[in-house]
Short mmCIF file of C-alpha atoms in Angstrom, two decimals:
data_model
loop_
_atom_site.label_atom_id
_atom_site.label_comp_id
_atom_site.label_asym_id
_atom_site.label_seq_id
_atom_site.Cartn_x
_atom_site.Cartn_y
_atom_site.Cartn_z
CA UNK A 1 -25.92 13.42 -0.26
CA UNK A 2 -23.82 11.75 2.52
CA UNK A 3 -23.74 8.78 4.66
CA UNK A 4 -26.85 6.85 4.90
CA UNK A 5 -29.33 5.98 7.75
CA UNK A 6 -29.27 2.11 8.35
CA UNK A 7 -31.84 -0.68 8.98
CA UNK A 8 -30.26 -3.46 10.69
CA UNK A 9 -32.65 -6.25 11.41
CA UNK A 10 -31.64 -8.51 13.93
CA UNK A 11 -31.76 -11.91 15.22
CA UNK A 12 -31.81 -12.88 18.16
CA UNK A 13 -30.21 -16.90 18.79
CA UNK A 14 -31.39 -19.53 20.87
CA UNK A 15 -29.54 -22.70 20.40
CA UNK A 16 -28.48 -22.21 16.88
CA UNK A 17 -32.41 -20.95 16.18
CA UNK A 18 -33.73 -17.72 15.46
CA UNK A 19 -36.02 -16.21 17.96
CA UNK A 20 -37.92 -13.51 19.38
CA UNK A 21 -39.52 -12.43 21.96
CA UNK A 22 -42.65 -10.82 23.88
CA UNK A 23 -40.52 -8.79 26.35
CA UNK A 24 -38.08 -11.28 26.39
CA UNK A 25 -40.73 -14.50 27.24
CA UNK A 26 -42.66 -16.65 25.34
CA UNK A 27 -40.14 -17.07 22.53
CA UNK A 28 -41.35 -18.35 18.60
CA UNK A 29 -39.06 -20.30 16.34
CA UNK A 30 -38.50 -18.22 13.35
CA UNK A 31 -36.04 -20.29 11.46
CA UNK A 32 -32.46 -20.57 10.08
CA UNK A 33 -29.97 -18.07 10.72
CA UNK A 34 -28.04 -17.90 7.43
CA UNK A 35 -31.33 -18.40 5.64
CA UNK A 36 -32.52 -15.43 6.99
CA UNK A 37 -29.12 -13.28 6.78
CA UNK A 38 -29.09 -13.89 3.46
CA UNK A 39 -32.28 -13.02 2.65
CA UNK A 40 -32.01 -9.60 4.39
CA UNK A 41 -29.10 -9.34 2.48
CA UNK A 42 -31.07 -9.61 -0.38
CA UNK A 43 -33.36 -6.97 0.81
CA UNK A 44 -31.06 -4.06 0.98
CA UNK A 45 -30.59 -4.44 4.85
CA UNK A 46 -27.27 -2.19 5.80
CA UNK A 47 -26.14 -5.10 8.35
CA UNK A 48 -27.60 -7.56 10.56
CA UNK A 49 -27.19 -8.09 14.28
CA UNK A 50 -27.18 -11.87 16.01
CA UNK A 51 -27.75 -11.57 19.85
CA UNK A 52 -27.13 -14.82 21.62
CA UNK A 53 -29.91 -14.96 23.72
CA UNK A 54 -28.74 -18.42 25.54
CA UNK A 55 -25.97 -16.83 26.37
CA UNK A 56 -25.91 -18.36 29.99
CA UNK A 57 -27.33 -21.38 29.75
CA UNK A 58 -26.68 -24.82 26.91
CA UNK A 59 -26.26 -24.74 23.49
CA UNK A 60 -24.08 -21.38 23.45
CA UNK A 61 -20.92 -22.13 21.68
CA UNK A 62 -23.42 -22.71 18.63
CA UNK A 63 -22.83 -18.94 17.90
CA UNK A 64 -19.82 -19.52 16.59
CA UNK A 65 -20.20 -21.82 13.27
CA UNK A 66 -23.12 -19.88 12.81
CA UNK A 67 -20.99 -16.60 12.32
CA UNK A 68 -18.64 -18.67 9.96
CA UNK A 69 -21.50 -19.85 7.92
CA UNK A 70 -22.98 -16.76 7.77
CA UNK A 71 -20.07 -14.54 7.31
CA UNK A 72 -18.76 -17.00 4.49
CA UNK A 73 -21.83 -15.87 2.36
CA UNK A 74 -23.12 -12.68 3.20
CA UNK A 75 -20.87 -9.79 2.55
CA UNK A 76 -22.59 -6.82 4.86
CA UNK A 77 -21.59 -6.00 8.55
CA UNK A 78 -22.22 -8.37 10.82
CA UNK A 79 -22.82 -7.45 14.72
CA UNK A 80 -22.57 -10.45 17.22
CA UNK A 81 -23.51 -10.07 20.83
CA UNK A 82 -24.99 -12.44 23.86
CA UNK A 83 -22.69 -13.32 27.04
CA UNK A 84 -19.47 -11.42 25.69
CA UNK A 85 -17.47 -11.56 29.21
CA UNK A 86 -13.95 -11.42 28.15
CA UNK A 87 -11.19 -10.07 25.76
CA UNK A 88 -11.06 -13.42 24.61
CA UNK A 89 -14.95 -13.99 23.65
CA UNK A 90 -14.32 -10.85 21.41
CA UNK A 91 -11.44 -12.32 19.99
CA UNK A 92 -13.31 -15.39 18.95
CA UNK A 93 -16.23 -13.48 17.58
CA UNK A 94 -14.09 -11.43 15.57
CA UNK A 95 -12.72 -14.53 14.43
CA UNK A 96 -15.31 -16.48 13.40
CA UNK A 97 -16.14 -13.65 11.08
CA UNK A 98 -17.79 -10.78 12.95
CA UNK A 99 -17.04 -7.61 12.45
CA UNK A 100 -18.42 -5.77 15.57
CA UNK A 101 -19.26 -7.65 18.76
CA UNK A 102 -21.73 -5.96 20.86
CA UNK A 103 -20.83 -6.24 24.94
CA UNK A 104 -23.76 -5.42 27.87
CA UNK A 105 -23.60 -6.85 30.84
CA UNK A 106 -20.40 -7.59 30.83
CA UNK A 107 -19.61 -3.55 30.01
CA UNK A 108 -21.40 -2.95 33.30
CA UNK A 109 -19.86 -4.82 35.47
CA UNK A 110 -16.22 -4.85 34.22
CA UNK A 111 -15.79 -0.97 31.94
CA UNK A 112 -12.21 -2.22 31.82
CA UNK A 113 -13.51 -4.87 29.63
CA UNK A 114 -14.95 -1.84 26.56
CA UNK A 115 -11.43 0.20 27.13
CA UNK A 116 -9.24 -3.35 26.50
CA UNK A 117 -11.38 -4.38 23.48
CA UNK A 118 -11.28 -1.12 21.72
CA UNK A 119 -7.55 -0.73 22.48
CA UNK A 120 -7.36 -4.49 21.47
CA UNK A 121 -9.15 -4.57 17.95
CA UNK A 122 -10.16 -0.61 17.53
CA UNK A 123 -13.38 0.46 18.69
CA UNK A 124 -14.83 0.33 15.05
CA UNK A 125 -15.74 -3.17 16.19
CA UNK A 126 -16.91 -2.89 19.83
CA UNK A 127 -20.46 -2.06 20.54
CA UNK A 128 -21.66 -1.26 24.02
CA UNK A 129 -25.45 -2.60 24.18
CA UNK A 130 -27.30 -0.50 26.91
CA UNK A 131 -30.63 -2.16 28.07
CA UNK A 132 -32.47 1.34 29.09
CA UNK A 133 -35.72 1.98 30.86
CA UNK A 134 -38.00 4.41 32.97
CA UNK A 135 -36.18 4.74 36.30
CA UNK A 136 -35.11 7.70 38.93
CA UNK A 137 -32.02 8.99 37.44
CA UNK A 138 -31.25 12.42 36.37
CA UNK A 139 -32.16 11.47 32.64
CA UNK A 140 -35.06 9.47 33.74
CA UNK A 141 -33.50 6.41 32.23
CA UNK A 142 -32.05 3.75 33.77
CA UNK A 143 -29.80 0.77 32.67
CA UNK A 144 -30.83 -2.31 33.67
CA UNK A 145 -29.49 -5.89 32.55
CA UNK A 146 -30.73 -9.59 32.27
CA UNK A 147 -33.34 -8.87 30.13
CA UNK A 148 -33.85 -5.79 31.86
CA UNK A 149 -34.63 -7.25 35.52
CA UNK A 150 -31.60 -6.01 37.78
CA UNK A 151 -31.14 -2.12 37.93
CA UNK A 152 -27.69 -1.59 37.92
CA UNK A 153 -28.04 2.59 39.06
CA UNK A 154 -26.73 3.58 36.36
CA UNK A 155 -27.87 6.66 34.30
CA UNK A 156 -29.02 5.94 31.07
CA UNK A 157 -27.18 8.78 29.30
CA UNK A 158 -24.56 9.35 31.51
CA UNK A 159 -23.21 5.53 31.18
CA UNK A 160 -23.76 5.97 26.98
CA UNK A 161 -21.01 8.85 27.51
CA UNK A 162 -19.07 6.46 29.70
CA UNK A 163 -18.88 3.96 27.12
CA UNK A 164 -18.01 6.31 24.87
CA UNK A 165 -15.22 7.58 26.20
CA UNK A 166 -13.93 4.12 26.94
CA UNK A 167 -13.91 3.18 23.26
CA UNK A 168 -17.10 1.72 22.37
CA UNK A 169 -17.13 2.99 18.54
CA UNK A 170 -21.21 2.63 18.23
CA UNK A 171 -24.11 2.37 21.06
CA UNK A 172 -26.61 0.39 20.26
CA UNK A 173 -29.81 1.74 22.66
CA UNK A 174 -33.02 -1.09 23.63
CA UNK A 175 -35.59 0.80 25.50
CA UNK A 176 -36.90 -1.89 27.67
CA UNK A 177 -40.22 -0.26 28.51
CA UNK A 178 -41.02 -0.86 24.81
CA UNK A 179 -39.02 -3.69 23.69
CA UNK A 180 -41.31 -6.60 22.07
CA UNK A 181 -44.52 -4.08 22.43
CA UNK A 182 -44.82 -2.88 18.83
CA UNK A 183 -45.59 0.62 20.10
CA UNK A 184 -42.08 2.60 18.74
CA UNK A 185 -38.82 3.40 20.34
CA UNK A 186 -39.00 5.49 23.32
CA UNK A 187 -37.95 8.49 20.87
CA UNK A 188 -37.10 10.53 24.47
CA UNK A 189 -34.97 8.45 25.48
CA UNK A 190 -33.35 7.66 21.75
CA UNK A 191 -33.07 11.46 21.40
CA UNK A 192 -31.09 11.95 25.16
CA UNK A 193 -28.87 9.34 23.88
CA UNK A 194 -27.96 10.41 20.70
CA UNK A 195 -27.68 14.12 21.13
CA UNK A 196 -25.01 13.41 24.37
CA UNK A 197 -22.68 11.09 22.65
CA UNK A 198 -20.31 11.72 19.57
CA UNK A 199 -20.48 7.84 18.90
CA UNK A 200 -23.48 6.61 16.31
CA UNK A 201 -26.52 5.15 18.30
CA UNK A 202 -28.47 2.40 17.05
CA UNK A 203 -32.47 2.66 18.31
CA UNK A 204 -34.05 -0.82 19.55
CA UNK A 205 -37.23 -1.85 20.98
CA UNK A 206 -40.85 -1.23 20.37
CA UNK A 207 -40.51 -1.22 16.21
CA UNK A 208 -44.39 -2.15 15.02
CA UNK A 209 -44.69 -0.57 11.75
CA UNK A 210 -42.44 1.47 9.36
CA UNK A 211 -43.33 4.74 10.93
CA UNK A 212 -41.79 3.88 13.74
CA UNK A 213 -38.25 3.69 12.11
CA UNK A 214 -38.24 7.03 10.40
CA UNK A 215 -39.44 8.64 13.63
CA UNK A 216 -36.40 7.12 15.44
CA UNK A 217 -34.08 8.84 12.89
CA UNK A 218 -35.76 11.74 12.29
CA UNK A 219 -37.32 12.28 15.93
CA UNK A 220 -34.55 10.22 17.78
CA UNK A 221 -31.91 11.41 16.22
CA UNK A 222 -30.45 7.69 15.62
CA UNK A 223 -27.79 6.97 13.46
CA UNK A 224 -29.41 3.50 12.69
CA UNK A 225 -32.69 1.54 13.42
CA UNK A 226 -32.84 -1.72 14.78
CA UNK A 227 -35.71 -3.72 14.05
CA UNK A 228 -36.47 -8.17 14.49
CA UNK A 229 -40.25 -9.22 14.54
CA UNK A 230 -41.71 -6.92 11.54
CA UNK A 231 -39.01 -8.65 9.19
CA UNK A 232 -38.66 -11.90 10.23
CA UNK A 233 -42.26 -12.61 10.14
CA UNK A 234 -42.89 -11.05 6.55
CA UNK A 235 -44.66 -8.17 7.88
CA UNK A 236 -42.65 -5.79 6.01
CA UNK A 237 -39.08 -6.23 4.15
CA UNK A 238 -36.31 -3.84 4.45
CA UNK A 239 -36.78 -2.93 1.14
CA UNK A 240 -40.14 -1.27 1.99
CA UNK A 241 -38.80 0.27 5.01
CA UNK A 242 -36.38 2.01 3.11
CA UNK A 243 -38.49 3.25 0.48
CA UNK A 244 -40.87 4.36 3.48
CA UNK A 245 -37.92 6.25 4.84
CA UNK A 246 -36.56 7.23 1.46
CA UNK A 247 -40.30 9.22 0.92
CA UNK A 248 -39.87 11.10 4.00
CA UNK A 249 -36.84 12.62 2.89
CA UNK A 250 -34.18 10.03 5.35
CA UNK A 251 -31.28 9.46 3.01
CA UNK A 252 -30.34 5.31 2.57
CA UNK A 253 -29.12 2.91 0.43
CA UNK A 254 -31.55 1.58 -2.05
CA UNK B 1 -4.67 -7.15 12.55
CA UNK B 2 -8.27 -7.46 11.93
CA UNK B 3 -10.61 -9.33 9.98
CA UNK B 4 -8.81 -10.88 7.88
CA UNK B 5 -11.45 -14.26 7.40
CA UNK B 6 -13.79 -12.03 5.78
CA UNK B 7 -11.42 -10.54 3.04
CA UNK B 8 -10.39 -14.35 2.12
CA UNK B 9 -14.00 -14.97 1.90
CA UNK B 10 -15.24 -12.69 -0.25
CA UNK B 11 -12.25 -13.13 -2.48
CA UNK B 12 -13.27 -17.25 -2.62
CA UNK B 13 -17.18 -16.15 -3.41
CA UNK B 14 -15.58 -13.94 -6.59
CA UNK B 15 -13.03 -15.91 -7.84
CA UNK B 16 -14.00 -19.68 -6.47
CA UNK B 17 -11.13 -20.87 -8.41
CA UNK B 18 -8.00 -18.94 -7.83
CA UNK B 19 -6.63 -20.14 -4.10
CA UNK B 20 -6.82 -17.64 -1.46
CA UNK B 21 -4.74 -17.62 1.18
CA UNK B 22 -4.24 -15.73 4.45
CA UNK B 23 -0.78 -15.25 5.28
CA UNK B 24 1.86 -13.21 8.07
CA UNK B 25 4.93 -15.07 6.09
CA UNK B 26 7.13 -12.78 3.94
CA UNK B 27 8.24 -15.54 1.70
CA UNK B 28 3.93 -16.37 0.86
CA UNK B 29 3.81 -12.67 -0.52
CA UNK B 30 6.58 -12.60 -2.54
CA UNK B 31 5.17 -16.07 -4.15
CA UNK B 32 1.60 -14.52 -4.50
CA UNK B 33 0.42 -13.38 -7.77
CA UNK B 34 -1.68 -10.24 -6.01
CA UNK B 35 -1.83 -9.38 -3.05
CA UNK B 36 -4.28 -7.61 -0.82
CA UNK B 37 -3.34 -5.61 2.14
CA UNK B 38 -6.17 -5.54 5.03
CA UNK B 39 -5.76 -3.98 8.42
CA UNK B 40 -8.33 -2.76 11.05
CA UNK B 41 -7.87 -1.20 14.41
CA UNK B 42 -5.06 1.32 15.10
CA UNK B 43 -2.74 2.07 12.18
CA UNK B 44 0.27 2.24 14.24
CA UNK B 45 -0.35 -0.99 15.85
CA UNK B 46 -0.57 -2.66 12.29
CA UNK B 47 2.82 -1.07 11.15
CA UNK B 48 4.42 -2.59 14.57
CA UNK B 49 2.68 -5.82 13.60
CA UNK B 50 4.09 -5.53 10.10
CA UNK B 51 7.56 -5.06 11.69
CA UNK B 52 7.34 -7.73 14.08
CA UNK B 53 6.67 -10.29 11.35
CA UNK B 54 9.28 -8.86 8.89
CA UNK B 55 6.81 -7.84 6.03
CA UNK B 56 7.57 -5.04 5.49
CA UNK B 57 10.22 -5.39 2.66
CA UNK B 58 7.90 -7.95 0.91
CA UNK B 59 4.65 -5.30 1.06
CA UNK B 60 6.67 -2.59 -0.44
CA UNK B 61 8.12 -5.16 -3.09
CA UNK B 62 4.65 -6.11 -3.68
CA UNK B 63 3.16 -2.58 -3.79
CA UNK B 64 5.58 -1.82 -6.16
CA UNK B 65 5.55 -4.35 -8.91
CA UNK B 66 2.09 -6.80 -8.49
CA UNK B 67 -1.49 -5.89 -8.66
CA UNK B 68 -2.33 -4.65 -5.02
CA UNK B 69 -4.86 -4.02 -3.18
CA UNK B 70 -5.10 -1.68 0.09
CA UNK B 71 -8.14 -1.82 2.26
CA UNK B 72 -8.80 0.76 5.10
CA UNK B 73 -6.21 0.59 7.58
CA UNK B 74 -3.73 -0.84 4.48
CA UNK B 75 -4.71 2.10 2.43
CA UNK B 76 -3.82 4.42 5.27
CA UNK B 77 -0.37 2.58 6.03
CA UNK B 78 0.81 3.37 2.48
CA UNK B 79 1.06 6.76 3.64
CA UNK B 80 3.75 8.51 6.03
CA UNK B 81 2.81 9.48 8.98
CA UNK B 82 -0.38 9.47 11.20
CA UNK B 83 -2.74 11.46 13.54
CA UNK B 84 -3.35 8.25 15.19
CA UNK B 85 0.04 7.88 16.76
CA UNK B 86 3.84 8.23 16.38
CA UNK B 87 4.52 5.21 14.46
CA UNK B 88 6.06 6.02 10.77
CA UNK B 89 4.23 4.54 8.20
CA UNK B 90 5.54 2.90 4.56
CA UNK B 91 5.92 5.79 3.22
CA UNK B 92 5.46 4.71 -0.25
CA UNK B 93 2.58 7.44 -0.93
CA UNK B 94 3.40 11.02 0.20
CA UNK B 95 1.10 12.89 2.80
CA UNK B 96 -0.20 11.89 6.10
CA UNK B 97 -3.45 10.38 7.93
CA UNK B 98 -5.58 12.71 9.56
CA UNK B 99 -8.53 12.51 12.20
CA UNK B 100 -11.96 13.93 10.95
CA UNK B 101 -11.91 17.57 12.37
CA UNK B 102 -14.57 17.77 15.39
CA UNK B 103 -15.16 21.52 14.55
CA UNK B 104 -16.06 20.55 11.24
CA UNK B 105 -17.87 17.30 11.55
CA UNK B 106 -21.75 18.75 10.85
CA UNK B 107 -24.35 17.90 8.60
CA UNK B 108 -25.76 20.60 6.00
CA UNK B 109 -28.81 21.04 8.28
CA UNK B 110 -27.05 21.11 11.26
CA UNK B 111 -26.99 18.08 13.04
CA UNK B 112 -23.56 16.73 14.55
CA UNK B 113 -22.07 13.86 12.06
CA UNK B 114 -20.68 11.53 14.29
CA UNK B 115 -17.39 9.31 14.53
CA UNK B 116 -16.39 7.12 13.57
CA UNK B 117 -17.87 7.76 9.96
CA UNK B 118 -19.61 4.27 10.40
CA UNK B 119 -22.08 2.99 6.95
CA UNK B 120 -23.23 3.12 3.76
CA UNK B 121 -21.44 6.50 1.97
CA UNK B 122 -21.40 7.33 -1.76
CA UNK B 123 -18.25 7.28 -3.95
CA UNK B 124 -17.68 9.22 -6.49
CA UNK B 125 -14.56 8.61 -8.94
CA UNK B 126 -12.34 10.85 -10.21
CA UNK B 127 -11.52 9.37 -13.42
CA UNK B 128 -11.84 5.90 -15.02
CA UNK B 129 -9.73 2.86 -13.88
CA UNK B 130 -10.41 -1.29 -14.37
CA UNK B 131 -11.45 -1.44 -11.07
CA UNK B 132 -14.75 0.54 -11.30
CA UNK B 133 -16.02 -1.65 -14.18
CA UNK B 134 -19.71 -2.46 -14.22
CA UNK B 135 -19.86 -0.37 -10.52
CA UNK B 136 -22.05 2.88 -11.22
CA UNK B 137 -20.72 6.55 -10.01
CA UNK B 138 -21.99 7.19 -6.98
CA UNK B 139 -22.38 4.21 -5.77
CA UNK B 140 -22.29 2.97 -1.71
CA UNK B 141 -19.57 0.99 -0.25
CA UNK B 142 -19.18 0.56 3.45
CA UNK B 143 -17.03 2.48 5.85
CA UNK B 144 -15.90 2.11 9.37
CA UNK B 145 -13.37 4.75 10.18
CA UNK B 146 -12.13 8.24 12.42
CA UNK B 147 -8.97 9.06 10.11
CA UNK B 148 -8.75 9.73 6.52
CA UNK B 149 -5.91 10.25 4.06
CA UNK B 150 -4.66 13.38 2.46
CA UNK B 151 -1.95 12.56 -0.16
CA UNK B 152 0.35 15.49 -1.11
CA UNK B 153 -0.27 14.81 -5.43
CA UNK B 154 -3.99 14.72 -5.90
CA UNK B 155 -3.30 12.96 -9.16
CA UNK B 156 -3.16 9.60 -6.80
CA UNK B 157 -6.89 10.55 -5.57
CA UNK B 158 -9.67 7.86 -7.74
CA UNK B 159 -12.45 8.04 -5.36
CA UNK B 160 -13.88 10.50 -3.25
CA UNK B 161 -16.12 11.06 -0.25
CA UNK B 162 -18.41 13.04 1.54
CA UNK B 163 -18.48 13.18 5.59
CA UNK B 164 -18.23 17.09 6.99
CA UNK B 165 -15.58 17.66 4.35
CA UNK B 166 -14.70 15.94 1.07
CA UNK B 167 -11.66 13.09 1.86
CA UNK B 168 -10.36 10.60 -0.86
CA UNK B 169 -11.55 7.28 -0.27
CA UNK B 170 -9.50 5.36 -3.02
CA UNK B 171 -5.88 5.90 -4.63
CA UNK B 172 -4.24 4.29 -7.74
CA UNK B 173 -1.28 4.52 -8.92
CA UNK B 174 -0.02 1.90 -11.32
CA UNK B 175 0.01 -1.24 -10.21
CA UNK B 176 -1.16 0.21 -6.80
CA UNK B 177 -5.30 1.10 -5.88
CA UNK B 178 -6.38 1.31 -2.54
CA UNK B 179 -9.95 1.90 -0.42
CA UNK B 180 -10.45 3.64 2.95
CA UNK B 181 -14.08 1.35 2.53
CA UNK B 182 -14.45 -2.35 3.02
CA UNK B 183 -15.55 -4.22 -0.36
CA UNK B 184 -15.74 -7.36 1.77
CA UNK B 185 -18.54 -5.90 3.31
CA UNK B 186 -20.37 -3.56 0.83
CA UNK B 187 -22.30 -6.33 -0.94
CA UNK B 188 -22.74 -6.16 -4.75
CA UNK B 189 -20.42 -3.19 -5.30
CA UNK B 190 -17.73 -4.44 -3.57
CA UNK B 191 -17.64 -7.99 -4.48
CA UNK B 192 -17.93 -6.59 -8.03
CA UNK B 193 -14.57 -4.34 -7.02
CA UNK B 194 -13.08 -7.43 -5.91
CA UNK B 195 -13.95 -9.34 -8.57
CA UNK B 196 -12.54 -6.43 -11.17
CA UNK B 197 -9.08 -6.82 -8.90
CA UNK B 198 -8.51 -10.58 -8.95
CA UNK B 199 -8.96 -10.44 -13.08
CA UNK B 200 -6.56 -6.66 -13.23
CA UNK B 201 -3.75 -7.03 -14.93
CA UNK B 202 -1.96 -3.38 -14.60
#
């Protein structure tokens, strides 16, 4: 017996709201952040993950109280992430009560940014998101950003090692060919991933039913799964995902 | 030094009625009743914190002689000296702080265990002490670390864990205990830890 496999559900905020998306568009209200932290709390979820989806737009210092709120009455990990430009932004994050703050874009377009955090704060608490699809690079993965709409020509796997190297202390890995589909993680491109870096990967993207999240651990080789839409709308609750992954011989924490 | 907020927090959800405060002034610890010792990030940035805001007579007054509480990076600055980087630490616990081994960092069935040893891991005691009351053997507690400590008497050992090699994930000595896991963050087992620490009286 050893470490344990995690289920982090996550939540992505609009405004103060939790949402989530169809490939990003079309977005449904699904309620009150702390309400729902807590509950997965209650559940037996490992940590939860807020993504601030509004990140460029109004209504994005919300993030913050809602991080104090939530952080002053759930006791898991909590991941923030969503228009992280700056040393500062991670500062504030860390602040307001998260533990690890998750940085994409921003990773892409300044690396700098990943090596000053980790240096900054450790790299236990920086996360480099990489938004990863089908494209022609030597892994066959691309990374892409805004929502996965701009290519940046970067190699999937060879920018995870990157970010690695720079400090990120966990990679967490959205396949964008499957995000919001409900057809599983791209296990190909989860596997790839996982097996190049010495950093734990998180798999995102594509999670319609339980089987899904064993196969990313036991097929993808991910340290954690990542699932939104089959928790938040009652679908499932972490607590059956774990016993799900529990049967098939994936060790967690029940 | 890390996330401090969160400690305070759980601390208030335990013990809503003994005041909690966060403090970097020598004078606060020596007034404080217990005292809990936090630290994330690089251990030998947190000892040139320490230094730079004078505490470090008061934390090895208060290590010695009120009930205290080390948590990762403040379990590992008890210690003397570090993998992570020249800086000395207290001293106040003999051995060192040592970097998992890559060579050794595999899983019984062969897969790579990767690092930083980052979740939910099982700790097992070695012995009875207050501040296991009403937690079961065994149980998980959260960890987010790449070094571990080795103490020199493994009488000071009261917790173990399991990552590529065995490593001791709690001491105690006396009025001393201290966690290479975060309580704040391990949900009912550690808030039940914290709660056994605010009402030990050593």
């Amino acid at each position: 017996m050893g470490l344990a496999k995690r289920i982090i559900p996550c939540l992505d905020v609009n405004a103060g709201r939790v949402v989530k998306g169809v490939n990003f568009v079309g977005l449904r209200d699904a309620g009150d952040p702390v309400e729902i932290a807590r509950r997965y709390d209650e559940q037996g979820a490992d940590e939860v993950t807020f993504l601030d989806i509004t990140a460029s737009s109004d209504g994005r210092g919300l993030l913050i109280p809602i991080i104090e709120a939530v952080s002053s009455q759930v006791f898991i990990p909590l991941t923030v992430g969503g228009g992280v430009r700056e040393v500062g932004d991670v500062r504030r994050l860390l602040n307001a009560g998260a533990d690890k703050v998750s940085i994409n874009t921003s990773a892409v377009l300044n690396p700098g940014l990943v090596a000053d955090a980790a240096q900054r704060f450790g790299s236990q608490c920086i996360v480099v998101a990489i938004d990863a699809k089908r494209a022609d690079t030597p892994s066959g993965w691309g990374v892409f950003t805004h929502g996965g709409r701009n290519a940046t020509g970067l190699d999937a796997v060879a920018w995870a090692e990157r970010c690695a190297a720079l400090g990120a202390g966990e990679l967490l890995l959205t396949s964008m060919d499957r995000d919001g589909t409900k057809a599983g993680f791209d296990l190909d491109l989860t596997r790839a991933v996982a097996d190049a870096v010495g950093v734990p990967v998180i798999a995102s993207g594509g999670v319609g039913e339980l089987q899904h999240l064993s196969d990313g651990i036991l097929q993808g080789h991910a340290d954690a799964v990542l699932a939104a839409s089959i928790f938040h709308y009652g679908e499932f609750t972490v607590r059956q995902a774990k016993d799900f992954m529990a049967a098939r011989g994936i060790e967690v924490r029940l | 030094m890390g996330n401090l907020r969160s400690v305070a927090k759980a601390l208030e959800h335990v013990a809503p009625h003994v005041p909690v405060e966060v403090t970097g002034d020598p004078e606060r610890v020596r007034a404080a009743q217990r005292v809990v010792f936090p630290g994330q990030g690089a251990m030998p940035d947190c000892m040139r914190e320490l230094d730079q805001r004078r505490l470090r007579p008061a934390v090895l007054e208060a290590a010695r002689s009120k009930p205290f509480l080390g948590l990762c990076i403040g379990l590992q600055m008890l210690f003397e000296e570090s993998e992570e980087g020249p800086a000395r630490g207290l001293g106040l616990l003999g051995g060192s702080v040592r970097r998992f081994p890559e060579a050794r960092m595999f899983a019984r069935d062969g897969q790579r265990l990767k690092v930083p040893h980052m979740g939910w891991n099982q700790v097992y005691r070695s012995g009875s002490h207050p501040l296991w009351a009403g937690i079961p053997d065994g149980s998980r507690f959260y960890f987010v670390h790449s070094y571990y400590v080795e103490a020199h008497d493994s009488a000071l050992g009261a917790a173990a864990s399991r990552y590529g090699l065995e490593f001791t994930c709690a001491v105690a000595r006396d009025n001393l205990f201290a966690v290479q896991f975060h309580p704040e963050k391990s949900a009912g087992a550690g808030l039940a830890l914290l709660s056994n620490f605010v009402h030990w009286n050593p």
